[in-house]
Structure formats: structure tokens, C-alpha cells
C-alpha positions as a printed NumPy array, in Angstrom:
array([[ -4.887,   0.834,  12.133],
       [ -2.084,   0.115,  13.465],
       [  0.736,   2.921,  13.897],
       [  3.917,   0.838,  13.768],
       [  5.641,  -0.532,  11.011],
       [  5.353,  -4.503,  11.932],
       [  2.471,  -4.255,  13.968],
       [  2.808,  -8.188,  14.238],
       [  5.641,  -8.063,  16.013],
       [  5.24 ,  -5.624,  18.413],
       [  1.837,  -7.565,  19.305],
       [  3.864, -10.386,  19.566],
       [  6.509,  -9.001,  21.947],
       [  3.467,  -7.309,  24.218],
       [  1.036, -10.171,  24.827],
       [  1.807, -13.607,  26.612],
       [  1.615, -16.611,  24.732],
       [ -1.494, -17.39 ,  26.508],
       [ -3.147, -14.252,  25.708],
       [ -2.257, -14.56 ,  22.113],
       [ -4.016, -18.188,  21.965],
       [ -6.944, -17.31 ,  24.055],
       [ -7.832, -14.468,  21.561],
       [ -5.632, -11.064,  21.398],
       [ -7.006,  -7.922,  20.782],
       [ -4.372,  -7.236,  17.926],
       [ -5.896, -10.082,  15.554],
       [ -5.767,  -7.444,  12.68 ],
       [ -1.912,  -6.72 ,  13.61 ],
       [ -1.549, -10.209,  12.19 ],
       [ -4.497, -10.321,   9.385],
       [ -3.003,  -6.982,   7.789],
       [  1.009,  -6.93 ,   9.01 ],
       [  1.967,  -4.587,   5.839],
       [ -1.12 ,  -2.082,   5.97 ],
       [ -0.221,   0.398,   9.045],
       [  0.095,   4.556,   9.216],
       [  3.848,   4.148,   9.441],
       [  4.762,   3.109,   6.114],
       [  1.554,   4.186,   4.287],
       [  2.58 ,   8.227,   5.593],
       [  5.737,   7.575,   3.69 ],
       [  5.132,   9.574,   0.196],
       [  6.548,   6.633,  -2.098],
       [  5.111,   3.747,  -0.415],
       [  1.511,   4.088,  -0.992],
       [  1.557,   4.879,  -4.338],
       [  4.064,   1.662,  -4.872],
       [  1.43 ,  -0.165,  -3.006],
       [ -1.332,   1.067,  -5.813],
       [  0.555,   0.236,  -8.278],
       [  1.587,  -3.2  ,  -7.506],
       [ -2.479,  -4.322,  -7.065],
       [ -3.519,  -1.948, -10.434],
       [ -0.594,  -3.838, -12.353],
       [ -1.509,  -7.734, -10.487],
       [ -4.206,  -9.409, -10.441],
       [ -4.695, -11.774,  -6.897],
       [ -3.734, -15.033,  -8.613],
       [ -0.428, -13.418,  -9.322],
       [ -0.176, -11.341,  -6.317],
       [  1.891, -13.076,  -2.994],
       [ -0.776, -15.74 ,  -1.362],
       [ -1.493, -14.964,   2.548],
       [  0.217, -17.342,   3.878],
       [  3.279, -15.89 ,   3.468],
       [  2.319, -13.107,   5.22 ],
       [ -0.213, -14.708,   7.968],
       [  3.409, -16.776,   8.792],
       [  3.702, -14.558,  12.304],
       [ -0.117, -15.095,  12.92 ],
       [  0.049, -19.228,  11.997],
       [  2.72 , -19.53 ,  14.083],
       [  1.968, -17.815,  17.628],
       [ -1.64 , -19.744,  17.046],
       [ -3.487, -16.302,  16.777],
       [ -5.221, -17.676,  13.672],
       [ -5.954, -21.019,  12.47 ],
       [ -6.577, -21.98 ,   9.016],
       [-10.14 , -23.139,   8.189],
       [-10.64 , -26.569,   7.165],
       [-13.313, -27.506,   4.94 ],
       [-13.162, -31.588,   4.251],
       [-13.226, -32.473,   0.462],
       [-13.362, -28.814,  -1.23 ],
       [-10.488, -27.077,  -2.633],
       [-10.101, -23.328,  -3.304],
       [ -8.893, -22.164,  -6.157],
       [ -6.578, -19.453,  -6.715],
       [ -3.49 , -20.048,  -8.919],
       [ -3.859, -19.863, -12.874],
       [ -7.378, -18.225, -12.336],
       [ -7.682, -15.443, -14.981],
       [-11.156, -13.82 , -14.179],
       [-12.559, -12.825, -11.427],
       [-15.441, -15.169, -11.179],
       [-13.424, -18.095, -10.845],
       [-10.744, -16.719,  -8.047],
       [-11.492, -17.91 ,  -4.824],
       [-13.751, -20.468,  -6.212],
       [-14.711, -23.703,  -4.017],
       [-13.994, -27.023,  -5.675],
       [-16.042, -30.502,  -4.118],
       [-13.205, -33.501,  -4.43 ],
       [-15.92 , -35.329,  -6.311]])
């Protein structure tokens, strides 16, 4: 687990653009930019995180594209494309339906 707040920015500053594109050793920093020791060691933030996750189901939580923006812009992460399919994440009320792949036909 990264030690500092917003480890994706730290990784962006430490590695060159070529290193980031080839495959950074900090990929987890871009996948989980808000999970780090500095923030979780503060007394109020961990209970707030657990409370938010317990009160809001995944369809009502912020979508990953907002938190993964730095990784997408720097091309550390590449969005996966599956032709003729859509993943359902909005408006779903059950865990079985969340993230379900639906064919276009």
C-alpha cells in the first residue's frame, strides 16, 4: 500500500512518459489512488470510508473512470474493449446483476 496521499501523482512525477507507457512499477498507485497509508492512518477517514461503502451499493457509488482518470490520461492503463457487449453498472439493485455483460443482439 502506498504511503503518501495521491500516490498516482507521485508516480507520475517520478517516472518518465516512456516508462509509464512501457509498464510502470506503480500500476497499483493508479488503480487505487485514494487508498494509502497517510489517509487511512487519520482517525476519521477510515470510519468514513467504511460508512460510505456500507450505506451505498456499488451502482450508487462513483464510477471508476472518475478515480482512474490520471492512469487513463498518462496511458498507464488502457480501457478494455469488448465488441458488441455492454457492462451494466447503473440502475441495478442486486449484486447478481451488477457488472453483468449484456450482448447487443
